[in-house]
Coordinates of C-alpha atoms and ligand atoms in Angstrom, one line a residue:
X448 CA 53.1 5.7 -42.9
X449 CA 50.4 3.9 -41.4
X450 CA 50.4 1.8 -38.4
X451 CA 47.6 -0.5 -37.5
X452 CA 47.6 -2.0 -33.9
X453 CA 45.3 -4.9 -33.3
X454 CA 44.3 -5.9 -29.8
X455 CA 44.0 -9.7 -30.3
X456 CA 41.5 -12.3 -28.6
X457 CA 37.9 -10.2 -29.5
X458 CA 35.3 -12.4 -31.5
X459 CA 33.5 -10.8 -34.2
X460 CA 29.8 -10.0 -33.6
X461 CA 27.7 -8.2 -35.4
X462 CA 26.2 -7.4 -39.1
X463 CA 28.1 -5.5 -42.1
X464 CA 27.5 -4.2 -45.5
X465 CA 29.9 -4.2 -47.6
X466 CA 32.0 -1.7 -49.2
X467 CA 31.8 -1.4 -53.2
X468 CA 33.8 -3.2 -55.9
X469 CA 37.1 -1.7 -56.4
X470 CA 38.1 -3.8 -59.3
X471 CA 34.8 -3.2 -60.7
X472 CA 34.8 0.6 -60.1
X473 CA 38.5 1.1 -61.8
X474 CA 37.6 -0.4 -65.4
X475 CA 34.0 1.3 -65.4
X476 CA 35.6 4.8 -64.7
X477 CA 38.1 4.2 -67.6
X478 CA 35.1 3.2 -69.5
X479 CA 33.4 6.4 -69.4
X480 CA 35.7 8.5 -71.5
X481 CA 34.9 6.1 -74.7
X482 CA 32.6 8.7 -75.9
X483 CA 32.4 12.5 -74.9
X484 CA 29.2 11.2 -71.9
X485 CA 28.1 12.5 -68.4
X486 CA 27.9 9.5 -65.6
X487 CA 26.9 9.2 -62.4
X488 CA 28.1 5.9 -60.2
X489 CA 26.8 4.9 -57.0
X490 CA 27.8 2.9 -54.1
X491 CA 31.6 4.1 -54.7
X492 CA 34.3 2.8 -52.6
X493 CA 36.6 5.8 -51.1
X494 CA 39.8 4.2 -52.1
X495 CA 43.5 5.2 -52.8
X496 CA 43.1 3.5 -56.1
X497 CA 40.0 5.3 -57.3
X498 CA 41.3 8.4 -56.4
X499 CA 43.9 7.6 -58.4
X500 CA 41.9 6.8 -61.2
X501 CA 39.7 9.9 -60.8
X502 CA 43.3 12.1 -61.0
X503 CA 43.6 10.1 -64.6
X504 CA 40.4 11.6 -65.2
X505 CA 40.7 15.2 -64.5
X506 CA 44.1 15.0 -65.8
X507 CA 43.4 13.4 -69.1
X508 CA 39.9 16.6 -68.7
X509 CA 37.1 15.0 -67.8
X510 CA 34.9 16.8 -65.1
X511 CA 34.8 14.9 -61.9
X512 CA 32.6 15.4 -58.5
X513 CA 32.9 13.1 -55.9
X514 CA 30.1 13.2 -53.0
X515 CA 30.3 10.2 -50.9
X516 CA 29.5 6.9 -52.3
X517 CA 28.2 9.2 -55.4
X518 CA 31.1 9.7 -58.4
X519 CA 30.1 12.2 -61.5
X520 CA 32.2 12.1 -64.8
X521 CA 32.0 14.5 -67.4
X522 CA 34.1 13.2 -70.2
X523 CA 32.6 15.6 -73.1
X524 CA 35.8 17.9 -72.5
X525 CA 38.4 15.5 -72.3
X526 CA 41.3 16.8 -74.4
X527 CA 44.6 14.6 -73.2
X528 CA 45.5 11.0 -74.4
X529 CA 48.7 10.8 -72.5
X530 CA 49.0 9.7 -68.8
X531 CA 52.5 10.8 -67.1
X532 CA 54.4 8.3 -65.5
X533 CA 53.6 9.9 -61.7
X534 CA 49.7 9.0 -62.7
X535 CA 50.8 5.5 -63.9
X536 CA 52.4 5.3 -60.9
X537 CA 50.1 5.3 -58.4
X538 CA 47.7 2.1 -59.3
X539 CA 49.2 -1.0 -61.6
X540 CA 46.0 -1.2 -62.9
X541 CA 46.1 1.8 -64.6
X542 CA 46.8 0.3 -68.1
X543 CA 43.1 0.0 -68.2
X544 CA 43.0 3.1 -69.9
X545 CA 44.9 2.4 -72.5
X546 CA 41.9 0.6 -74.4
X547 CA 39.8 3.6 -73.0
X548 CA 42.2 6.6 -74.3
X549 CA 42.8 4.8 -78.1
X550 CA 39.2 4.6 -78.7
X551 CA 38.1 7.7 -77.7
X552 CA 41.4 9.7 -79.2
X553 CA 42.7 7.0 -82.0
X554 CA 46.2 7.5 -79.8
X555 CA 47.1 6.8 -76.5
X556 CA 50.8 7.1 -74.7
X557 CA 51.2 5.7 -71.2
X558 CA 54.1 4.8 -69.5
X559 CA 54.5 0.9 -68.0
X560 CA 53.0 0.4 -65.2
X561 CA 56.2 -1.7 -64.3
X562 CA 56.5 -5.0 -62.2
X563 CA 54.9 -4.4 -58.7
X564 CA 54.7 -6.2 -55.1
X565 CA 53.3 -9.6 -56.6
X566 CA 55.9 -10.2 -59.2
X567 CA 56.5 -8.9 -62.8
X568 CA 53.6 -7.6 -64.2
X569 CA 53.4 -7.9 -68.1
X570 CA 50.8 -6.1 -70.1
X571 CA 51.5 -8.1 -73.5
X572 CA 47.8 -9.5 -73.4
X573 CA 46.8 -6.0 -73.4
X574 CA 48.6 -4.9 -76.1
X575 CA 48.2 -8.0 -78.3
X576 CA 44.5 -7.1 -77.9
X577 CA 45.2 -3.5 -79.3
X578 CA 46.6 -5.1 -82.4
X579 CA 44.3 -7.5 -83.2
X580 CA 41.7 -4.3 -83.6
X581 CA 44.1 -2.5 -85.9
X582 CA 46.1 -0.6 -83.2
X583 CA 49.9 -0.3 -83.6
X584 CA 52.1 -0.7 -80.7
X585 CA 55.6 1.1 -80.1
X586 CA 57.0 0.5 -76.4
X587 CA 60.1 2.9 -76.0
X588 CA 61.7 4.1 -73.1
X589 CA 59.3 2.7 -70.6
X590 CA 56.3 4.4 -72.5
X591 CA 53.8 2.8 -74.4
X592 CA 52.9 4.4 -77.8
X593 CA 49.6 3.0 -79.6
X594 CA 48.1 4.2 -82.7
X595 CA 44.6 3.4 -84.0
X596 CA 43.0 6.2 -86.6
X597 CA 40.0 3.6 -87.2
X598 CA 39.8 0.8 -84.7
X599 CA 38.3 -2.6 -86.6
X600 CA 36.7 -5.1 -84.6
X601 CA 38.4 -8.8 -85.0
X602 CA 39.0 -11.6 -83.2
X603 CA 41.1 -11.5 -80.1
X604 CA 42.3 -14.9 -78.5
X605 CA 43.6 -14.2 -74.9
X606 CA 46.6 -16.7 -73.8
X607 CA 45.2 -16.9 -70.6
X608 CA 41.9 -15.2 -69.4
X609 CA 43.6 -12.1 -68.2
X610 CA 41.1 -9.8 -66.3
X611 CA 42.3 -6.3 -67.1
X612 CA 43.4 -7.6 -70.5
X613 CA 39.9 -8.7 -71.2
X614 CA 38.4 -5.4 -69.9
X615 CA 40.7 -3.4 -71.9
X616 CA 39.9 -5.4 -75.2
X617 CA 35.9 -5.2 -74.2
X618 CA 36.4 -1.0 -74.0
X619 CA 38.5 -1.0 -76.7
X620 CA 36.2 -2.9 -78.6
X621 CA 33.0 -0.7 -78.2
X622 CA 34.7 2.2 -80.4
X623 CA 35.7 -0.6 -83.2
X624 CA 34.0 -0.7 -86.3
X625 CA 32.5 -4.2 -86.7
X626 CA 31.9 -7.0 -84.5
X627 CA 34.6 -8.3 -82.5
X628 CA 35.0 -11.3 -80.8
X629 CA 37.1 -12.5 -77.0
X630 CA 38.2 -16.2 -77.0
X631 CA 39.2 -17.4 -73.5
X632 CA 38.1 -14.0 -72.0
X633 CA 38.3 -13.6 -68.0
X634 CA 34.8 -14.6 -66.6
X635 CA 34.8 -12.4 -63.1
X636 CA 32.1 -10.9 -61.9
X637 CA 33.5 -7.5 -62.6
X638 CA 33.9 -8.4 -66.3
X639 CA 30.0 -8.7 -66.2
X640 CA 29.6 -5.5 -64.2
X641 CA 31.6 -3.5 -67.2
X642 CA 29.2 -5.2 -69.7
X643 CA 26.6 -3.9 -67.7
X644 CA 27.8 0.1 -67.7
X645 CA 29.1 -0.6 -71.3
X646 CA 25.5 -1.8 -72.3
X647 CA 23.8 1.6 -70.5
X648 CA 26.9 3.6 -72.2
X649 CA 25.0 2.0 -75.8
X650 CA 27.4 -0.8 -76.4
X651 CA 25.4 -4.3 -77.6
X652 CA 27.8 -6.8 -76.2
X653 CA 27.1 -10.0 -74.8
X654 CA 28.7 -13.4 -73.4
X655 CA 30.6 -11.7 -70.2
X656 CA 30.6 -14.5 -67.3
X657 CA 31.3 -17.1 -70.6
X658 CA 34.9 -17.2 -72.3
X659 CA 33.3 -15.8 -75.1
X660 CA 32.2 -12.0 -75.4
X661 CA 30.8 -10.8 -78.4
X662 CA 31.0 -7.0 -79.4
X663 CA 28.4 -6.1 -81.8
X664 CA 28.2 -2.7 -82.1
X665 CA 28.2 1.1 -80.4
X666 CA 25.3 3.3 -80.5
X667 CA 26.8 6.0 -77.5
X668 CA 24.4 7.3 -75.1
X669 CA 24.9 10.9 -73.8
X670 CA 24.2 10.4 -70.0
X671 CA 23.9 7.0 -68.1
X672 CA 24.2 6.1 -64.7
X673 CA 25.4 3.0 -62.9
X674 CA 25.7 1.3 -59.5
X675 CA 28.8 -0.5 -58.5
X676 CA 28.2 -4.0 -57.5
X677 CA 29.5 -5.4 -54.4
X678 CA 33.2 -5.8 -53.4
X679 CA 33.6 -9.9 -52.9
X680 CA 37.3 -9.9 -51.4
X681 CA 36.2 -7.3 -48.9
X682 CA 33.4 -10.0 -48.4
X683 CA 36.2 -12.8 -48.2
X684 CA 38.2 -10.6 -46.2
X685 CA 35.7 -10.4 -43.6
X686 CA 34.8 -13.6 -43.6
X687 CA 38.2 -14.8 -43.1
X688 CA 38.4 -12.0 -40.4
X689 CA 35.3 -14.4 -38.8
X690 CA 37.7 -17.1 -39.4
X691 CA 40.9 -15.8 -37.6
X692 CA 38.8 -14.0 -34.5
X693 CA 36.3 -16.4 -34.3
X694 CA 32.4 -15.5 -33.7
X695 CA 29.2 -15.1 -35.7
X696 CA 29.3 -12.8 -38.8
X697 CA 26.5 -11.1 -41.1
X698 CA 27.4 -9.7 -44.2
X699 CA 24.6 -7.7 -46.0
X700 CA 24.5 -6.5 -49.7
X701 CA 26.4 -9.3 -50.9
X702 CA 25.8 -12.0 -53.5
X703 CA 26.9 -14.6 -51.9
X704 CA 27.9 -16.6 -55.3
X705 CA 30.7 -14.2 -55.6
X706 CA 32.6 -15.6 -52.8
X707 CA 31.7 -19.5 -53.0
X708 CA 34.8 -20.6 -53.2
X709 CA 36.2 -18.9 -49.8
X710 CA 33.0 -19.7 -48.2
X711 CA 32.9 -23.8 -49.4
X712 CA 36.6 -24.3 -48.2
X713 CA 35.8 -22.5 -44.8
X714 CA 33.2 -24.6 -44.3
X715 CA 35.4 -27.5 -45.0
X716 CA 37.5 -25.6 -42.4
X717 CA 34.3 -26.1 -39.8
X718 CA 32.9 -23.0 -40.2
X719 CA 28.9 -22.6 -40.7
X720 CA 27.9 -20.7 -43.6
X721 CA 24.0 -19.9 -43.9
X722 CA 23.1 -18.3 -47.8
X723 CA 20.9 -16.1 -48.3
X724 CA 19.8 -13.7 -51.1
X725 CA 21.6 -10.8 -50.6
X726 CA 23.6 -11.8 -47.3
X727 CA 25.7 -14.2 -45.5
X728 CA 26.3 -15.4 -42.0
X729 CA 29.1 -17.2 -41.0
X730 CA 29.6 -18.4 -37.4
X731 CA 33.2 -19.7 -36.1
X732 CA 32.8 -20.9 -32.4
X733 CA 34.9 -23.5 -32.5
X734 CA 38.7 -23.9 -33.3
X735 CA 38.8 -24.5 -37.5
X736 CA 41.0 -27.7 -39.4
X737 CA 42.8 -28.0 -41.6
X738 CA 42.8 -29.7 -44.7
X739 CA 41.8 -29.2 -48.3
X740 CA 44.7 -27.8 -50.7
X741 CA 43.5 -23.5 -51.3
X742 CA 44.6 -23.6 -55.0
X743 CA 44.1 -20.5 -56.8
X744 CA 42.7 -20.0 -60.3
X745 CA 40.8 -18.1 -62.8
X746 CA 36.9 -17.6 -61.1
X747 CA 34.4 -19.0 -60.8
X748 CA 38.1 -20.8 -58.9
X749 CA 39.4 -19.6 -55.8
X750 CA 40.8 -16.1 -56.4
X751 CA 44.6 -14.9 -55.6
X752 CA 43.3 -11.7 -54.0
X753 CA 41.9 -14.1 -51.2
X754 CA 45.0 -16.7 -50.8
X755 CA 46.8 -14.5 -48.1
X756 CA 43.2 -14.0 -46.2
X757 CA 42.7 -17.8 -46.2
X758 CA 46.0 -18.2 -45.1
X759 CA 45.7 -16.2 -42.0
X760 CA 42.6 -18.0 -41.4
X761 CA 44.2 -21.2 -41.7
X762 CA 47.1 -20.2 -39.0
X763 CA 45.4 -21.7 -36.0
X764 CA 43.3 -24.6 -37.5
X765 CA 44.3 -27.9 -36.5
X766 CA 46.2 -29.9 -38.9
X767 CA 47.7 -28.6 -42.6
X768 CA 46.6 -26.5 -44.9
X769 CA 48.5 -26.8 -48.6
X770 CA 48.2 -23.8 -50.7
X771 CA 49.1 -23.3 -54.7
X772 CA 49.3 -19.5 -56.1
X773 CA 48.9 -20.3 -59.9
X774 CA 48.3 -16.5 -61.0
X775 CA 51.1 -14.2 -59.3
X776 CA 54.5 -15.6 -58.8
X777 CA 55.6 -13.8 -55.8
X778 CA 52.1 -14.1 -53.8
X779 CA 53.9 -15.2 -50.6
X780 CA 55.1 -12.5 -49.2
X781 CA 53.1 -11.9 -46.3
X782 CA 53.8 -15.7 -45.0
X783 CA 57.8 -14.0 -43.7
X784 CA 55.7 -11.4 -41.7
X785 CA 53.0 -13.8 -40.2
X786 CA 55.8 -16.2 -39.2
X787 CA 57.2 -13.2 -36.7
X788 CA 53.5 -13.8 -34.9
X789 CA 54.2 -17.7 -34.3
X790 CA 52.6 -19.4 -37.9
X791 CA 54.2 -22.3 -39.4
X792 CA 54.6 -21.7 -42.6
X793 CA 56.7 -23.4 -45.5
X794 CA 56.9 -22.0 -49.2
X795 CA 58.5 -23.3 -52.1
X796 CA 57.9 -21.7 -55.2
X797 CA 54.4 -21.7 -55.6
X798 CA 53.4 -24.3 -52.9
X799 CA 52.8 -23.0 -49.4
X800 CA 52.1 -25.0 -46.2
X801 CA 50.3 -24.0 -43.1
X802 CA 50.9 -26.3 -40.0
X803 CA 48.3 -25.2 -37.6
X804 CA 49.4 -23.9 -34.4
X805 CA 47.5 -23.7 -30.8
X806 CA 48.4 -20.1 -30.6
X807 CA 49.8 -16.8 -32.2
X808 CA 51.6 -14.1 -30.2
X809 CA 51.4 -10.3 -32.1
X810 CA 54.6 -8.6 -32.7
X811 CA 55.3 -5.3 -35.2
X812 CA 55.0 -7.0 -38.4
X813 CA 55.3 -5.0 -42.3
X814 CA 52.3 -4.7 -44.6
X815 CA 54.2 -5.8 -48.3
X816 CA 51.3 -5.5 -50.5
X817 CA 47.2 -4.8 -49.8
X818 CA 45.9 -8.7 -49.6
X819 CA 49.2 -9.4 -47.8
X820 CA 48.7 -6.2 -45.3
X821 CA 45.0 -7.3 -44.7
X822 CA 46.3 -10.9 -43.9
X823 CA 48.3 -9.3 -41.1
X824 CA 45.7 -7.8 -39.8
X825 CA 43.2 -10.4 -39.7
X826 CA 46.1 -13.0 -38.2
X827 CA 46.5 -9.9 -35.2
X828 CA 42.7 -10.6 -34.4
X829 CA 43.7 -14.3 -33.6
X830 CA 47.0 -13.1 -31.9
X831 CA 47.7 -13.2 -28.5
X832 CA 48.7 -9.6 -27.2
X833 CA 49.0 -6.5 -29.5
X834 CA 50.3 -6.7 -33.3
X835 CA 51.4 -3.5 -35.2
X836 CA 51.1 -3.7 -39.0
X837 CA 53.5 -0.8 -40.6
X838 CA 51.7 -0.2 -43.9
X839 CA 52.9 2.8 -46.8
X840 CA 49.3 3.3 -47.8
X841 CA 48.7 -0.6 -49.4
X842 CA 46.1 -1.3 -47.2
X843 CA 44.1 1.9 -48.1
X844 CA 44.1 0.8 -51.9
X845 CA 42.0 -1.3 -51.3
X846 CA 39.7 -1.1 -48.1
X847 CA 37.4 1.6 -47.2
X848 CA 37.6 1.7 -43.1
X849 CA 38.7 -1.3 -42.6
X850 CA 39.5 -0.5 -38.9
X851 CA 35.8 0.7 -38.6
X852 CA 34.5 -2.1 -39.8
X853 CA 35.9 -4.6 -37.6
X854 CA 35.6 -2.5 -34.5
X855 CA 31.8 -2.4 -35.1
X856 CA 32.5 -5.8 -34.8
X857 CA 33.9 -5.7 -31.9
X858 CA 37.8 -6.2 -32.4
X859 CA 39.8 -3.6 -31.3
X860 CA 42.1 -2.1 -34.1
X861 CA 43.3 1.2 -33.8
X862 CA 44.8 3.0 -36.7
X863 CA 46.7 6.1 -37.3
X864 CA 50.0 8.1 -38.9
X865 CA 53.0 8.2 -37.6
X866 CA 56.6 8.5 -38.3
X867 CA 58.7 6.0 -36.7
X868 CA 58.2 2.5 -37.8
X869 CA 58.1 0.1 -34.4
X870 CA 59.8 -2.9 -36.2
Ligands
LIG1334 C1 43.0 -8.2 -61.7 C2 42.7 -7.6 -60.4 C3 43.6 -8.2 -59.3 C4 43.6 -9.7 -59.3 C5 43.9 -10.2 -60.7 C6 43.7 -11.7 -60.8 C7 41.8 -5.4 -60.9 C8 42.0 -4.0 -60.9 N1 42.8 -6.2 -60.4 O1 44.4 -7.8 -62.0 O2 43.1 -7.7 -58.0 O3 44.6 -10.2 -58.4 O4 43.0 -9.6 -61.7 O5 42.4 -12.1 -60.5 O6 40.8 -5.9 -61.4 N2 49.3 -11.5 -67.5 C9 50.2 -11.6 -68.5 N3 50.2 -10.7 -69.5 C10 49.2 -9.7 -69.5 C11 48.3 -9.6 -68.5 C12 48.4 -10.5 -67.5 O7 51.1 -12.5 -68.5 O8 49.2 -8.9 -70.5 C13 49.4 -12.5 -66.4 C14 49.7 -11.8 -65.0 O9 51.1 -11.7 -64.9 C15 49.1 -12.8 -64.1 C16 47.9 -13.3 -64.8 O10 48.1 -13.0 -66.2 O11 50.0 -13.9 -63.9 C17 46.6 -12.7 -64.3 O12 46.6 -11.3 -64.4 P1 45.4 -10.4 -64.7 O13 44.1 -11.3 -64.7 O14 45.7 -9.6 -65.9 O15 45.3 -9.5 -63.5 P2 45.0 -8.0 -63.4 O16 43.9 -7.7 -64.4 O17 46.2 -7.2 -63.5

């Protein structure tokens, strides 16, 4: 396992560029085995979870090189359209490939992904999508069987604007014959970076950022390249980071519409946010407040990934902060651990709320899940003392050198492997 230990009581100083997207990298990679195509991606996030998704590759065999931020698939010889349950494993998100692995072989067998850290986990959006092009669906034994000899485009109404359910159906929809067409599709700014590769792999598809994409048709390139756009939780993340430690911020190779929503309710926090084209500063030199109710939602509303950053960021601010998860049921987690440091924190059900306190005192605390481990993290630069996060890998999912990153900002976070767990 992992332990972090965070020196509290260092502002942040300094000027950052931030990592790549990993939820746009992971649907993009599954993308490129729709047709038999060589790709190269830059500005790559090292990640648990793309590795992961590159082992899918190789094992399903596609050709992969990795060189730094540089990733190179060679789908022409992929042969396999099942992915083993220790593959599935790894990343929840790996039903991504389902869409992927029907189009390109007309089967696909995976096994559930299962429920995970944030609550049960359904994949019925997904599926219902694989019907509604012609796909038939057989769920046995914690595998997933689905059939498509001819995918037909149609009309696919999501219940709720599911992102990996709407990049699944947009893949999927590339190899149909016919147009298809997403009601009440998801509207992140990943969903527009996968039109964008899908557009260079020869798809004519349109409406991604609207709740409505249109798939028109498939004309498959042979080679296409693709950079991966910027990662805006690891942007909220350091913002938030700002927030806990206090200081003055630049983050480079953003855009900064991304993360609106964390940066409007830390300004209503007290924080002062400058926007610029590709950058954004945020200064924190005095103590933040409290106040307006984090609720999370669907983007362009304020996203679940960044509800346990705000909330660490919220610890110390003066006055109460209300919080409402509305996407994962069991998004709380983290709040147990950051209690052990001092916070006041109240849940009930989907309602949380923060009661600002004067100070926070580290103590060994355990990463649950990869927002809630970075929350710990961040609330240990605002700590008095030392904290020690115990993390199994979550954090790493997620964040390329996160420890690097803030010490070039000055905190002091060390980070290393050990066996015994200080709690
Ligand atoms: C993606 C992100 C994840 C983020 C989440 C919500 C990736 C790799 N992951 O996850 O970081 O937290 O969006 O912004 O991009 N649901 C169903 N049935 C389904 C699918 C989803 O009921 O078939 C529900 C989920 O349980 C959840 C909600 O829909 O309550 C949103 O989930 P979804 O948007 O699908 O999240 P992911 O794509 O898994």
């Amino acid at each position: 396992m992992s332990l972090w230990r965070i020196k509290g009581g260092s502002a942040l100083e300094g000027s950052l560029t931030v990592q790549g997207a990993k939820n746009a990298v992971l649907p993009i990679l599954a993308a490129t085995i729709l047709k038999g195509c060589e790709t190269e991606f830059t500005n790559c996030p090292v990640l648990r979870d793309v590795e992961a998704s590159l082992n899918i590759l190789r094992y399903l065999g596609c050709q992969v090189e990795r060189q730094e931020d540089v990733i190179r698939v060679d789908s022409r010889p992929m042969t396999g359209c099942s992915i083993p349950h220790e593959l599935m494993r790894e990343m929840r998100s790996s039903v991504i490939f389902l869409g992927a692995v029907l189009a390109r072989c007309g089967e696909a067998r995976l096994s559930m992904p299962g429920g995970c850290e944030l609550g049960p986990r359904p994949i019925d959006l997904h599926l219902n999508a694989m019907e509604a092009l012609g796909g038939r669906v057989r769920q046995e034994g914690g595998e997933i069987f689905c059939s498509a000899p001819v995918l037909r485009g149609g009309s696919i109404h999501l219940e709720m604007p599911s992102v990996g359910a709407t990049e699944n159906a947009m893949i999927a929809a590339c190899a149909a014959k016919g147009e298809t067409v997403i009601t009440n599709a998801a509207r992140e700014p990943e969903i527009t970076a996968l039109q964008g590769f899908l557009r260079t792999m020869g798809a004519d598809i349109e409406g991604a950022g609207t709740p409505v994409i249109k798939v028109h048709s498939f004309a498959p390139a042979d080679r296409t390249g693709y950079r991966i756009m910027p990662d805006r939780i690891a942007a909220a993340t350091m913002l938030c980071a700002c927030a806990c430690a206090g200081g003055d911020v630049e983050l480079r190779g953003i855009d900064p519409c991304h993360t609106e929503s964390v940066t409007e309710n830390l300004e209503a926090m007290g924080a002062k946010v400058e926007r610029y084209s590709r950058r954004l500063r945020i200064r924190c030199r005095e103590r933040l407040h409290g106040g307006r109710t984090v609720i999370t939602q669907p983007y362009p509303g304020f996203p679940t990934d960044a509800q346990p950053l705000m909330m660490a960021a919220s610890l110390k601010a003066s006055g109460t902060t209300v919080f409402v998860e509305n996407i994962f049921s069991e998004r709380y987690r983290q709040a147990e651990e950051l209690k052990r440091l001092g916070a006041d924190i109240r849940t009930e059900g989907r309602v949380a709320i923060v009661t600002g306190v004067e100070r926070l005192r580290g103590a060994p605390v355990l990463a649950e899940d990869l927002r809630g481990g970075a929350s710990l993290i961040l609330a240990g630069l605002g700590a008095e003392g030392e904290t020690i996060v115990t993390d199994r890998g979550h954090v790493e999912r997620g964040y390329e050198g996160l420890d690097k990153a803030l010490n070039a900002l000055g905190a002091q976070v060390a980070k290393y492997e050990s066996d015994t767990d200080p709690r």
